[in-house]
Short mmCIF file of C-alpha atoms and ligand atoms in Angstrom, two decimals:
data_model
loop_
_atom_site.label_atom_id
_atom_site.label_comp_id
_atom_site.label_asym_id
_atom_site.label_seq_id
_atom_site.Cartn_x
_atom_site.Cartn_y
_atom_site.Cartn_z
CA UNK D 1 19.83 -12.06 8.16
CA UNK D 2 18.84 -15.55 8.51
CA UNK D 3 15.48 -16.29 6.03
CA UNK D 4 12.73 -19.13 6.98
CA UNK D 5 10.25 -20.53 4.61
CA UNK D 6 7.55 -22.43 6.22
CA UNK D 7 7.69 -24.99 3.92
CA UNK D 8 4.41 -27.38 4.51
CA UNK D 9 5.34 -29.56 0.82
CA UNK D 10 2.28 -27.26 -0.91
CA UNK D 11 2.78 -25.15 -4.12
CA UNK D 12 2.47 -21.69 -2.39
CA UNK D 13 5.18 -22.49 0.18
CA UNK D 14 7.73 -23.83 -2.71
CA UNK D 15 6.66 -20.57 -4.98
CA UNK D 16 7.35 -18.41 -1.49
CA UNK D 17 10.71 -20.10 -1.05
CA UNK D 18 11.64 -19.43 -4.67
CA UNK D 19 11.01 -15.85 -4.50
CA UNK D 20 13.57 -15.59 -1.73
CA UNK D 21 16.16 -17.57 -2.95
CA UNK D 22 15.94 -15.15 -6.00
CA UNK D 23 15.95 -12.39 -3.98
CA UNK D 24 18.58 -13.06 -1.04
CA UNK D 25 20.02 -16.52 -2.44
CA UNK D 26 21.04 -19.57 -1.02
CA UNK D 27 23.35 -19.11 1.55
CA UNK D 28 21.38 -18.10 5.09
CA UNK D 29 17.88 -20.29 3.50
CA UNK D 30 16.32 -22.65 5.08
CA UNK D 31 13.54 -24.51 4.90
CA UNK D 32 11.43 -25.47 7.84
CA UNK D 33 8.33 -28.50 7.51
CA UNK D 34 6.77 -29.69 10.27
CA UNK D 35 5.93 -33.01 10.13
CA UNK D 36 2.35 -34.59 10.94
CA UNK D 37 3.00 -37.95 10.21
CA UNK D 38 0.27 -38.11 7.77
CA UNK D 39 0.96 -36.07 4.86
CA UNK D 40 0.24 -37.70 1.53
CA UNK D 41 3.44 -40.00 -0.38
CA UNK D 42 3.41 -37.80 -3.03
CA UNK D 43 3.81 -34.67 -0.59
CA UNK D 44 6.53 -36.07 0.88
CA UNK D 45 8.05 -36.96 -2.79
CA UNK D 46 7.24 -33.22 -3.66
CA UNK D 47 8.52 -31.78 -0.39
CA UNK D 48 12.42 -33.24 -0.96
CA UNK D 49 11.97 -32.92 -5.47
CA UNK D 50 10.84 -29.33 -4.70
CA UNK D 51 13.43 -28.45 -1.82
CA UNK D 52 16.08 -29.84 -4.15
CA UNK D 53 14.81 -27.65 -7.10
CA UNK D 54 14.81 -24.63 -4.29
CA UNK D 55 18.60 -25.15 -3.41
CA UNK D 56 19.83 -26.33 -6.86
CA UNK D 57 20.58 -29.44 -5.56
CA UNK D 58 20.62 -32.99 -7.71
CA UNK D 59 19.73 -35.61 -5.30
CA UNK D 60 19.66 -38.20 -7.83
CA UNK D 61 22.97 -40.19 -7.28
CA UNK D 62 22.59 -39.79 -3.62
CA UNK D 63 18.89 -41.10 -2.41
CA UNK D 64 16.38 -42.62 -3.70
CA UNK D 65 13.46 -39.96 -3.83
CA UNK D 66 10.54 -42.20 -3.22
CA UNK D 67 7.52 -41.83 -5.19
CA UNK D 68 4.23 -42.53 -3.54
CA UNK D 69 3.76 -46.18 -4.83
CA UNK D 70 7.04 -46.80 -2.80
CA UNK D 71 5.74 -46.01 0.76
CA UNK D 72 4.32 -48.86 3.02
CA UNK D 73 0.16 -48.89 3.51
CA UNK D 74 -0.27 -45.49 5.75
CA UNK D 75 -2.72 -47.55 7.91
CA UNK D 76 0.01 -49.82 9.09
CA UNK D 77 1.07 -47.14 11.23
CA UNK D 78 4.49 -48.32 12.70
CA UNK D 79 5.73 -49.28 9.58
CA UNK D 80 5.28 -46.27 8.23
CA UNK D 81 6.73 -44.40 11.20
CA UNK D 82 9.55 -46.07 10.26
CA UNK D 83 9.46 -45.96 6.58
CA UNK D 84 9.06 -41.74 7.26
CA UNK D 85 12.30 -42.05 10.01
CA UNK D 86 14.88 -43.11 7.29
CA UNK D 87 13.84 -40.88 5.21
CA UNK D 88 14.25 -38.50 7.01
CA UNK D 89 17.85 -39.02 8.39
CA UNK D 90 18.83 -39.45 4.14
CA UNK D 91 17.22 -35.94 3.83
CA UNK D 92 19.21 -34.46 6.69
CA UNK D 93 22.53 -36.18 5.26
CA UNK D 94 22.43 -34.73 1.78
CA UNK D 95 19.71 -31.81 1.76
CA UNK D 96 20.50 -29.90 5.92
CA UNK D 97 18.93 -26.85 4.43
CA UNK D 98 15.58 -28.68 4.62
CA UNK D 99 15.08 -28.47 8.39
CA UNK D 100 12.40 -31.42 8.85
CA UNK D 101 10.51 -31.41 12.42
CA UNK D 102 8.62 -33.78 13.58
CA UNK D 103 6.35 -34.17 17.32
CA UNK D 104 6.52 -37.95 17.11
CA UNK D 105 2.57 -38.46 16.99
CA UNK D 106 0.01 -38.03 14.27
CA UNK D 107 -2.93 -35.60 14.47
CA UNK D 108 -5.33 -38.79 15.93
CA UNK D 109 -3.03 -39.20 18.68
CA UNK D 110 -2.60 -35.65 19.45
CA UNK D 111 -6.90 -35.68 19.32
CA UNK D 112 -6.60 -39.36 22.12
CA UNK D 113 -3.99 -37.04 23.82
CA UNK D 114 -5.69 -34.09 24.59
CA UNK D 115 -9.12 -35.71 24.79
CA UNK D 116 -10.75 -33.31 22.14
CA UNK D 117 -11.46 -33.82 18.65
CA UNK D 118 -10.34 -30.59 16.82
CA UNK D 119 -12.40 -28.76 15.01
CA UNK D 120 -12.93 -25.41 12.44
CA UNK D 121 -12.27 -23.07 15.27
CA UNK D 122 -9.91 -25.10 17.32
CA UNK D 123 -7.40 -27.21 16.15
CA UNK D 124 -4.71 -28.80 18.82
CA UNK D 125 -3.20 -31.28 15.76
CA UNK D 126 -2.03 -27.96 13.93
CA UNK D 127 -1.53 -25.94 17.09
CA UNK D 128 1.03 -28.72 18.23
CA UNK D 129 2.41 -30.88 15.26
CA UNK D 130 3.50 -27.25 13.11
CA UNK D 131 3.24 -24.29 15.09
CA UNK D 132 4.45 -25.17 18.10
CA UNK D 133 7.33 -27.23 16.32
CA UNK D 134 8.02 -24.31 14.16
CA UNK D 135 8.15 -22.09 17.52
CA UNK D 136 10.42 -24.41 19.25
CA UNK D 137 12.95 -24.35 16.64
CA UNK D 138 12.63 -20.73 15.72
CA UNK D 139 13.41 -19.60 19.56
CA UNK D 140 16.06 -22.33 19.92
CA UNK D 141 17.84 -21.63 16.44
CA UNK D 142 16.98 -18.26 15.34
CA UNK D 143 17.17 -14.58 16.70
CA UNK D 144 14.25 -12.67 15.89
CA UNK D 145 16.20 -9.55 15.33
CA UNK D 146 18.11 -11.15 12.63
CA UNK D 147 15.53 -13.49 11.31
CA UNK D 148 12.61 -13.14 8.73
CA UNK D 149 10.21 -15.22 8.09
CA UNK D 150 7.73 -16.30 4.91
CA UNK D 151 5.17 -18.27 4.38
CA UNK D 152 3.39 -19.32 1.32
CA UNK D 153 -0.15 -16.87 1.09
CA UNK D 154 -0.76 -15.88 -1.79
CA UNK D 155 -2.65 -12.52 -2.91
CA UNK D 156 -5.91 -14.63 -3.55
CA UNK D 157 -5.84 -15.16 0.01
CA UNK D 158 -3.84 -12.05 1.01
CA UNK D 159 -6.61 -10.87 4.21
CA UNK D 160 -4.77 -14.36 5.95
CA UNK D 161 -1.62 -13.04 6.07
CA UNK D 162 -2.97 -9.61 6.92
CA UNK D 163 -6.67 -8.04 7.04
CA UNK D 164 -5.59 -4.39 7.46
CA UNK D 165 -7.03 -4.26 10.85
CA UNK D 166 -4.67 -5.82 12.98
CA UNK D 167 -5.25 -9.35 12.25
CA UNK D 168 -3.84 -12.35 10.15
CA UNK D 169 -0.96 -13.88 10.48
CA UNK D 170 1.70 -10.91 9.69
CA UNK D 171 0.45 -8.67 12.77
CA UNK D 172 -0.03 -11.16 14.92
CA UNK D 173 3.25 -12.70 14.76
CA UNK D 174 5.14 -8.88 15.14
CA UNK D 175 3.32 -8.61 18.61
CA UNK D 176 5.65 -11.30 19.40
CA UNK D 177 8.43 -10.61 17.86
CA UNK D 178 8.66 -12.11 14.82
CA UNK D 179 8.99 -10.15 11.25
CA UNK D 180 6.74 -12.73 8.87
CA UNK D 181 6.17 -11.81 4.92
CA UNK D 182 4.32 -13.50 2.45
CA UNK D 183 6.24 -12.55 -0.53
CA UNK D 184 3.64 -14.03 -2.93
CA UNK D 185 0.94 -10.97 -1.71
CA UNK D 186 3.50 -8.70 -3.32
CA UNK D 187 5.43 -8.19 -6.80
CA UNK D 188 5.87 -11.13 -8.32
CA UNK D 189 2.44 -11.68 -7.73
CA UNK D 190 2.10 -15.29 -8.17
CA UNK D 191 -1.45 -16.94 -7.71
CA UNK D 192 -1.55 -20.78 -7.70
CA UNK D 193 -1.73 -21.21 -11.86
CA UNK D 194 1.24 -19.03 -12.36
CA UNK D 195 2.84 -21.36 -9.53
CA UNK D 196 1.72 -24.64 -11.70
CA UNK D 197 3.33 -23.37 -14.22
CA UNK D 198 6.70 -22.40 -12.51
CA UNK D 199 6.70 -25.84 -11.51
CA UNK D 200 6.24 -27.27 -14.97
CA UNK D 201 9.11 -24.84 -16.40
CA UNK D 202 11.48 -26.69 -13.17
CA UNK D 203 10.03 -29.99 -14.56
CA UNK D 204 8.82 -30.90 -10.86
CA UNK D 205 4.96 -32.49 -10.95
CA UNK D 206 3.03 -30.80 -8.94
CA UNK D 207 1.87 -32.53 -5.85
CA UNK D 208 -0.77 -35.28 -6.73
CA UNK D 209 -3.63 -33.94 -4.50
CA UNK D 210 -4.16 -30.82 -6.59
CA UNK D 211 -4.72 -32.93 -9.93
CA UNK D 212 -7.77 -34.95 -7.78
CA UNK D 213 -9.15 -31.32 -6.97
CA UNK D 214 -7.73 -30.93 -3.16
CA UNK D 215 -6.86 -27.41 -2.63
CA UNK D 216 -4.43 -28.03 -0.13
CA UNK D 217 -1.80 -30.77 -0.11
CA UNK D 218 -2.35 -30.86 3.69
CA UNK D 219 -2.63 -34.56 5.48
CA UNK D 220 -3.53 -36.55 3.16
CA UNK D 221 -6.57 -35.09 2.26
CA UNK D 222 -7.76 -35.25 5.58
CA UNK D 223 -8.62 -32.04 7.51
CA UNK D 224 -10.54 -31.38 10.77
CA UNK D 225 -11.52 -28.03 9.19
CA UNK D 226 -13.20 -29.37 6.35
CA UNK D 227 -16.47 -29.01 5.56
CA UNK D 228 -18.87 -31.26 3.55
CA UNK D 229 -17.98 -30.89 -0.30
CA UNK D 230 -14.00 -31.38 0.51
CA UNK D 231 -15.07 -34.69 2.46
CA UNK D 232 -17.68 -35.69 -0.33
CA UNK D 233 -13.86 -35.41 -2.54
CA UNK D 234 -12.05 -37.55 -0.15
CA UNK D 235 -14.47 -40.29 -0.48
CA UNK D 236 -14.66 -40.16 -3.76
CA UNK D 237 -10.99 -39.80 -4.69
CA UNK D 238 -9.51 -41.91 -1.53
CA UNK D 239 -11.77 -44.00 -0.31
CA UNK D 240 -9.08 -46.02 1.70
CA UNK D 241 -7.99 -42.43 3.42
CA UNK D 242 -11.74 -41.74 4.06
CA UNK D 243 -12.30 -45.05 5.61
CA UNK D 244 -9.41 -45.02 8.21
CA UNK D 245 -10.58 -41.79 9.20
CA UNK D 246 -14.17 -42.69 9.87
CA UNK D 247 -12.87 -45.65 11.97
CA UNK D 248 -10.78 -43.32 13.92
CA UNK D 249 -13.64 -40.63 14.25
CA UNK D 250 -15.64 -44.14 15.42
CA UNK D 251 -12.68 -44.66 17.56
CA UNK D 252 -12.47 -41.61 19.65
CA UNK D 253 -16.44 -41.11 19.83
CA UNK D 254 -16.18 -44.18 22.11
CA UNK D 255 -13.16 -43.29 24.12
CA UNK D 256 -14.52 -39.67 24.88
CA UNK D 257 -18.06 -41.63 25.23
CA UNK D 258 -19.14 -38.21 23.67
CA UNK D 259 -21.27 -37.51 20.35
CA UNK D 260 -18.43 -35.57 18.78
CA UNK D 261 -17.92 -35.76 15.10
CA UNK D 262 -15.87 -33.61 12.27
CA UNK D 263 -18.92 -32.46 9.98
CA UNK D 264 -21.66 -30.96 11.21
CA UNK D 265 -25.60 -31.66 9.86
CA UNK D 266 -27.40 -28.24 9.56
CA UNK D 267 -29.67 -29.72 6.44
CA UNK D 268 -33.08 -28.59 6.60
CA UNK D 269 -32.86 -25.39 8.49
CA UNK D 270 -31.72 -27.83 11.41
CA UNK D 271 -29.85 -26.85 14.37
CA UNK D 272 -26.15 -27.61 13.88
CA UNK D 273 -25.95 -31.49 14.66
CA UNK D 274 -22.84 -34.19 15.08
CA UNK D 275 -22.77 -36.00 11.68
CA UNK D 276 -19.80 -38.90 11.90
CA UNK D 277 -18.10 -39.80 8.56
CA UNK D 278 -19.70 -42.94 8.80
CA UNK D 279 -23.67 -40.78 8.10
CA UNK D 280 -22.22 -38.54 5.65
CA UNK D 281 -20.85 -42.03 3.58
CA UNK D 282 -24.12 -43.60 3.90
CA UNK D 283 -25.95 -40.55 3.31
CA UNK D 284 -23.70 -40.35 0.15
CA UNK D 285 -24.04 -43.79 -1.03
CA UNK D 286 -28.08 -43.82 -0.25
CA UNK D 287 -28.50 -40.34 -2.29
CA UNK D 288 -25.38 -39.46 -4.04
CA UNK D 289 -24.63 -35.69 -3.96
CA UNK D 290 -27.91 -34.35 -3.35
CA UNK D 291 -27.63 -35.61 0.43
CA UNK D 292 -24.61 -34.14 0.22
CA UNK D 293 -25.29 -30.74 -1.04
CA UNK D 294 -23.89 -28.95 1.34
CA UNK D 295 -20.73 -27.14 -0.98
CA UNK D 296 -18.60 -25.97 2.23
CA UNK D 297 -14.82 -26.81 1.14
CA UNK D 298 -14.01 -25.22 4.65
CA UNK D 299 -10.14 -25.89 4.89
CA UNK D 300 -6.51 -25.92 5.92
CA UNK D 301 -4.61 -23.01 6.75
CA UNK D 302 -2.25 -24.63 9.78
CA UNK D 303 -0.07 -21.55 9.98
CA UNK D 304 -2.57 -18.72 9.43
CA UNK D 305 -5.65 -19.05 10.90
CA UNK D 306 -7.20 -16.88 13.38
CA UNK D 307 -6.76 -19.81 15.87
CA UNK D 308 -2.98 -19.83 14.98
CA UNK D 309 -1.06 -18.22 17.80
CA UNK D 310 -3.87 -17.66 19.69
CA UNK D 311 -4.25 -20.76 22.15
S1 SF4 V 1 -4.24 -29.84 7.78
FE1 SF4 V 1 -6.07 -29.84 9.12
S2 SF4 V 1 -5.95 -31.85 10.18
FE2 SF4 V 1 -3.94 -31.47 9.32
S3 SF4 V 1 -2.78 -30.49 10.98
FE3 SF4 V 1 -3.67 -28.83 9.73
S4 SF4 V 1 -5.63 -28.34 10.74
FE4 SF4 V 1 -4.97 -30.34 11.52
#
């Protein structure tokens, strides 16, 4: 039986992929991360420390594990292309078992590509960047018959994986084919501060995100899902990230010549309007959090979703 962690460099996925290792070891693990191009430094640091720490590997006399001072600007864009290639290929050298895919293009030139700026209910960067990644290496490499895989849901969040009537992830996925478990909505039971301190007992730091208050360590604290309060964070704690976004949100409001944005306005009991990043910063600098107020965290869930699978 061949056993597949979807392994997106968060906490819940490296818990998930402990738990099996424990429970089936080493031998027919792997590790599958699907690249967007624009996950944070650190998540890239965390996604080869805590792979290594997975597979009882010491990668220390054989690459450099980068930490996230070491990577080129992110908004120099071919250089760090670049930067993420060699790492890569050292990863694949001395750590296989961590099977890193990547589509070639970020989630802003997946948005150009398909002319549509993704959204809470649609989402084309996660539909094609992970799960149709994942999909294309789990038909090409795997048998379904002889294949399980996990992902990283914890019981917190358990109605994801599976809400009892037929959706979430879990049921979904068996309509196809495809035997997924979330091994963290079962014994051990692990919820995301018994996972932060797992990690500290392997002496891996967690990834940096989740110490500025992110609850995912998804793209680099960027996600078209997001609501206000999680953008209000980025702005706050990444000002450079939240700035090259709002040029690119700029960016593809004038190629689409459409009056599309990621947040929505409903303040006031008003209809649901576009509100660019560039409003909600001035709105934020003008009036701090009260024009803000709005305490929607929305969020990631690229695997699990009810869009996931579904498109
Ligand atoms: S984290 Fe958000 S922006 Fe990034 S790929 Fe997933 S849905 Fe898209």
């Amino acid at each position: 039986m061949q056993h597949i962690v979807m392994f997106s460099a968060g906490a819940g996925s490296w818990a998930a992929a402990k738990v099996v290792a424990k429970r089936f070891g080493l031998k027919d693990l792997r590790l599958l991360f699907t690249d967007t191009l624009m996950e944070d430094p650190d998540a890239y640091r965390f996604l080869i420390e805590g792979a290594a720490n997975v597979f009882g590997l010491d990668l220390a006399d054989k690459m450099n594990v980068p930490s996230h001072t070491e990577f080129p600007d992110f908004r120099d864009r071919s250089k760090w292309r670049l930067y993420l290639h060699e790492l890569r290929a050292q990863v694949s050298v001395h750590m296989p078992q961590l099977i890193w895919l990547k589509d070639g293009r970020d989630v802003w030139d997946v948005f150009f590509d398909e002319r549509f700026l993704g959204n809470s209910r649609r989402d084309p960067c996660s539909k094609i960047l992970k799960r149709r990644e994942a999909d294309r290496w789990l038909t090409k490499n795997c048998d379904p018959h002889n294949t399980i895989c996990y992902v990283g849901i914890d019981f917190t969040e358990a109605h994801r994986f599976d809400d009892g009537s037929g959706g979430g992830l879990g049921p979904r996925r068996a309509l196809e084919g495809w035997r997924y478990e979330a091994p963290l909505c079962s014994e051990p039971w692990m919820a995301k501060w018994d996972i932060m301190e797992l990690m500290q007992g392997e002496n891996i730091a967690p990834p940096r995100l989740y110490s500025l208050g992110f609850s995912h360590n998804n793209c680099f604290g960027f996600c078209i899902k997001a609501g206000h309060a999680h953008y209000r964070l980025l702005l706050q704690t990444l000002p450079d990230v939240y700035s090259y976004h709002e040029q690119k949100e700029q960016e593809i409001r004038a190629y689409l010549k459409k009056d599309v944005s990621i947040l929505a306005d409903r303040r006031n009991g008003n209809r649901k309007r576009p509100l660019t990043l560039r409003a909600f910063r001035e709105r934020f600098e003008k009036d701090g959090n009260n024009a803000t107020g709005d305490s929607d965290y929305g969020g990631c869930g690229c695997f699990t979703d009810q869009s996931v699978l579904t498109e």
